[in-house]
Coordinates of C-alpha atoms in Angstrom, one line a residue:
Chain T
X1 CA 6.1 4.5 16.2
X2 CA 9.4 3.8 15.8
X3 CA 9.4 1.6 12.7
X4 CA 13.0 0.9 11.1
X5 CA 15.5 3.4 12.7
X6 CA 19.4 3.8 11.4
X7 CA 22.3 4.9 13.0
X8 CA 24.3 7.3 12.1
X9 CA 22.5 9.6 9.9
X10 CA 25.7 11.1 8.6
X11 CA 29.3 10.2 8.5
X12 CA 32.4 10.7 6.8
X13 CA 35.6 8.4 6.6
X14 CA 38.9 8.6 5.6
X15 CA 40.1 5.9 2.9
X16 CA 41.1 2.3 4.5
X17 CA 38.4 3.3 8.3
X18 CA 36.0 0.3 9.8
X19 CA 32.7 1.5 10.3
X20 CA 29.4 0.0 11.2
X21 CA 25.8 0.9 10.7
X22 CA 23.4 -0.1 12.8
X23 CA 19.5 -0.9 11.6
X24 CA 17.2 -1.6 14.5
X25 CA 13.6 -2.2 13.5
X26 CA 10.5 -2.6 16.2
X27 CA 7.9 -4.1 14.2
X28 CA 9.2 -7.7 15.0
X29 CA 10.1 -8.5 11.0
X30 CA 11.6 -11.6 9.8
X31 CA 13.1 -10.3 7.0
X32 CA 15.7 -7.3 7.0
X33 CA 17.8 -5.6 3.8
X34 CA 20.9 -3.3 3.2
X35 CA 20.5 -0.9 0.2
X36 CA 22.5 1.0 -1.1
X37 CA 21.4 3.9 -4.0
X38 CA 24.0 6.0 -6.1
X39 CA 22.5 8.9 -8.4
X40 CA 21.2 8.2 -11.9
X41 CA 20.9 4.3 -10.2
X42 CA 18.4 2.4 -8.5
X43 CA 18.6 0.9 -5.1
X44 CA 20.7 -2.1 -4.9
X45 CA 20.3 -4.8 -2.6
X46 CA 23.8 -5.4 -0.8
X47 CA 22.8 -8.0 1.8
X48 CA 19.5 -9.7 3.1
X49 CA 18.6 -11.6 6.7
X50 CA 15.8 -14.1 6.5
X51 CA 15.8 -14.1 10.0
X52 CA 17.9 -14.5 13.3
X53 CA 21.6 -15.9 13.0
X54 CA 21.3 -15.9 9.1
X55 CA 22.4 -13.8 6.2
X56 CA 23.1 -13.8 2.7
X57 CA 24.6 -11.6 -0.3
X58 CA 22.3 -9.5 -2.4
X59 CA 23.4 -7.9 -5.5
X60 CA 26.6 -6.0 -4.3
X61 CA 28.1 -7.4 -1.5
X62 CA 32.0 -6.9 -2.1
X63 CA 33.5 -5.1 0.4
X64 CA 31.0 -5.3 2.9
X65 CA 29.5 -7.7 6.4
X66 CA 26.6 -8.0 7.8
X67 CA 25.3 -10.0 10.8
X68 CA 22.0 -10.7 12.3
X69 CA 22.6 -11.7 16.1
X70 CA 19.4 -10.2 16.9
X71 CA 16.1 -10.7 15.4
X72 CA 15.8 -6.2 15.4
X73 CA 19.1 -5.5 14.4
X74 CA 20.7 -6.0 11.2
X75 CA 24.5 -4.6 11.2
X76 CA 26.7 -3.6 8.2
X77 CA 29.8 -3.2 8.2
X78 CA 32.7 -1.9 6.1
X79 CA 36.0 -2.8 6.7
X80 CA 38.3 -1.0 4.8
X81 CA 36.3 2.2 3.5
X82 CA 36.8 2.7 0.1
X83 CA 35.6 6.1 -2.1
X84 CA 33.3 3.7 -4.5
X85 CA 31.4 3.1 -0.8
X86 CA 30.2 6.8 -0.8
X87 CA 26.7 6.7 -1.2
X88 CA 23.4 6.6 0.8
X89 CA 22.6 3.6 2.8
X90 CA 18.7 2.3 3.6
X91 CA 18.2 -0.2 5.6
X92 CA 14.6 -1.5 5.3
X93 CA 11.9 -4.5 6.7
X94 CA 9.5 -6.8 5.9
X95 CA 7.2 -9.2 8.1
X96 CA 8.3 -12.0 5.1
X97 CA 9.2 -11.5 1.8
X98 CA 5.6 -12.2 0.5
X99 CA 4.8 -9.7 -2.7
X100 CA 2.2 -8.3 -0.4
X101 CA 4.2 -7.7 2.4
X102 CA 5.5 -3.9 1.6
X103 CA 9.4 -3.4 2.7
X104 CA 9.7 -0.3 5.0
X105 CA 12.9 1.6 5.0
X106 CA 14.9 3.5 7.7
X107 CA 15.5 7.3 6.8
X108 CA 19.0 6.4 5.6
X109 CA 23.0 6.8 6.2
X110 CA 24.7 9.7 4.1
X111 CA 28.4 8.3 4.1
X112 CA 31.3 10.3 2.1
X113 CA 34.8 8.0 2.1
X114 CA 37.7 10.5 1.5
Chain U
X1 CA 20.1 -3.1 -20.1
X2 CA 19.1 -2.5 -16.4
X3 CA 16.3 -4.7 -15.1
X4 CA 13.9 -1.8 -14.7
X5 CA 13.8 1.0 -17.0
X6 CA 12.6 4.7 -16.2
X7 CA 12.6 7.9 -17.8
X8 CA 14.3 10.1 -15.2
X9 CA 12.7 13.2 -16.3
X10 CA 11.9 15.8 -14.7
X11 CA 8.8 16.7 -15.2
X12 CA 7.9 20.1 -14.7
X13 CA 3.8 20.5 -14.6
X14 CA 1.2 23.3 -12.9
X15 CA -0.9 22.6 -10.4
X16 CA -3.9 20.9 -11.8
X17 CA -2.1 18.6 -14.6
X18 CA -2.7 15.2 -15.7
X19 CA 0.8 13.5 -15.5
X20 CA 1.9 9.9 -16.3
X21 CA 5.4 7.9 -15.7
X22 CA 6.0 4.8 -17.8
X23 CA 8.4 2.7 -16.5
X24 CA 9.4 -1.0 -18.3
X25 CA 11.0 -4.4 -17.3
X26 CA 13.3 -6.9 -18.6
X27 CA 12.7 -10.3 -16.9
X28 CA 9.0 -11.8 -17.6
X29 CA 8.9 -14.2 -14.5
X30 CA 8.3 -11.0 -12.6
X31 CA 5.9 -11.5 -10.1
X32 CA 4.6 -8.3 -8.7
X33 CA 5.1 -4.6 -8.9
X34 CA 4.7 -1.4 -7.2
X35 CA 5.5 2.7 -7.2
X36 CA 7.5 4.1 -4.3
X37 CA 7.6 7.5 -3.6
X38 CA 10.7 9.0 -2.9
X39 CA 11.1 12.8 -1.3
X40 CA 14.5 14.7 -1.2
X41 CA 17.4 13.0 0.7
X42 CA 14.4 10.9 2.3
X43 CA 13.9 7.2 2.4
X44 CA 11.5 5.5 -0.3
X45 CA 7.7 5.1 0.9
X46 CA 5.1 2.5 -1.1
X47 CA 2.8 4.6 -2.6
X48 CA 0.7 1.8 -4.3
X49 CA 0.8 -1.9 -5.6
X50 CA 0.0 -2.6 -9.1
X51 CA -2.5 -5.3 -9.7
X52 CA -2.7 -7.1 -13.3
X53 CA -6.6 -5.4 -14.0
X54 CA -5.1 -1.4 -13.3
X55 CA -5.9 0.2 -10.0
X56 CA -6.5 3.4 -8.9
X57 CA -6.1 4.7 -5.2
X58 CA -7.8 8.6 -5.0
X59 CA -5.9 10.8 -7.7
X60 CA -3.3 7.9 -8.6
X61 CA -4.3 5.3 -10.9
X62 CA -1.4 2.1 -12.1
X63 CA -1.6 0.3 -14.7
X64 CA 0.2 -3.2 -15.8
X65 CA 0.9 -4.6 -19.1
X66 CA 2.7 -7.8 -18.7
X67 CA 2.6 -8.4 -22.4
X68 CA 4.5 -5.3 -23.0
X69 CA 6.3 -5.7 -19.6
X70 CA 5.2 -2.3 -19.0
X71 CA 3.8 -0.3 -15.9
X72 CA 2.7 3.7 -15.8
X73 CA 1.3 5.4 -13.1
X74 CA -1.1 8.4 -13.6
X75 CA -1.7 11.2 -11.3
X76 CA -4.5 13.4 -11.7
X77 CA -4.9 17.5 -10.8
X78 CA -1.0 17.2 -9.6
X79 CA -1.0 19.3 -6.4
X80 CA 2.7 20.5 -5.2
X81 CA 2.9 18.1 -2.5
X82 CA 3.1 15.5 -5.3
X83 CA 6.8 16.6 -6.2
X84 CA 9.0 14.0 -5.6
X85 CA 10.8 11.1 -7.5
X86 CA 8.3 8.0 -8.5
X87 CA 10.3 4.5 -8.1
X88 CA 9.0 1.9 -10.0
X89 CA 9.8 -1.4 -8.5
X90 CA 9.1 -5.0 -9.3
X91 CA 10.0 -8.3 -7.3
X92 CA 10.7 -11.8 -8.5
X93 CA 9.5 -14.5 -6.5
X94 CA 12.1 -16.4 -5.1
X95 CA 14.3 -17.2 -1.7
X96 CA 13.5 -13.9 -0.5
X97 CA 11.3 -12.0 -3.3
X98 CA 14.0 -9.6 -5.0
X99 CA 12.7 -6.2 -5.4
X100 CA 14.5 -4.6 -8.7
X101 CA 14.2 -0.3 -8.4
X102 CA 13.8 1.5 -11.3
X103 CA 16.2 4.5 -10.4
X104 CA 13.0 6.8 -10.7
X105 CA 11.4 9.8 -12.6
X106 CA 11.4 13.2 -10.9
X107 CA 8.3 14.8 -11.0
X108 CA 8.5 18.8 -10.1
X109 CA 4.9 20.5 -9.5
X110 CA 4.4 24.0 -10.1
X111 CA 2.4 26.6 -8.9

């Protein structure tokens, strides 16, 4: 079972780079999240899909984009790189966003912005 | 104040110990919470819900006290496998149900 699968695991950018990570889940979920979590901090939201074609800011959006043109994939990308956007990136799942409806997360994205 | 409070720790305990994480909230309208379970550089798991009357699941037991805006987890004879970081998490009800993470409390079991 393939559950929520991220690409890449690891990557490092120089300062001002594009990237994109990709987040393909298989268990046919509406709902679909971008985390990101910094040491000593919990994991913030940065962007949320209800579902296909839609999208919308969670806690800490600036300086990234997500899209949803697929109902499995959820994309995020960064368009200028900065060093504040090191961190580790999950990308996680839900059937809905009912309280008993537990998110599952991918196994996450190591990025270091030089 | 952050949303959900935790005492990072760690805490260091034998094999065998009785441990408990507290972990507090800010916003009453919170709807529903939860412990994750985080390993090393891995991705967060649910380990169990926490219902309002305290439930237990094998050696884990949660408790809630929305009065006190205040949820623990015990674990019982902590075997090494248990070491990991504990996330306590709660969601508000709303467009999407928010989950709020606690940044977590290491727990380190020793033989």
């Amino acid at each position: 079972n393939a559950g929520v699968t991220q690409t890449p695991k690891f990557r490092v950018l120089k300062t001002g780079q594009s990237m994109t990570l990709l987040c393909a889940q298989d268990m046919n979920h509406e709902y679909m999240y971008w985390y990101r979590q910094d040491p000593g901090m919990g994991l913030r939201l940065i962007h949320y899909s209800v579902g296909e074609g839609t999208t919308a800011k969670g806690e800490v959006p600036d300086g990234y984009n997500v899209s949803r043109l697929k109902k499995q994939n959820f994309l995020l990308g960064l368009e200028s790189a900065a060093p504040s956007q090191t961190s580790v990136y999950f990308c996680a799942s839900s059937y809905r966003g009912n309280s008993n409806q537990p998110q599952h997360f991918g196994d996450g994205t190591r990025l270091s912005i030089l | 104040r952050k949303e959900v409070e935790q005492d990072p720790g760690p805490f260091n305990v034998p094999e065998g110990a009785t441990v408990a994480f507290n972990c507090t909230y800010s916003n009453s309208a919170s709807q529903s919470f939860f412990w994750y379970r985080q390993d090393c550089r891995k991705e967060p798991k649910l380990l169990m819900s926490v219902y309002s009357s305290g439930n237990e699941d094998g050696r884990f037991t949660a408790q809630l006290n929305r009065a006190s805006q205040y949820i623990s987890l015990l674990i019982r004879d902590s075997k090494l496998s248990d070491s990991a970081t504990y996330l306590c998490v709660v969601l508000f009800s709303g467009g999407y149900n928010k989950l709020i993470f606690g940044a977590g409390t290491r727990l380190a079991v020793h033989p």
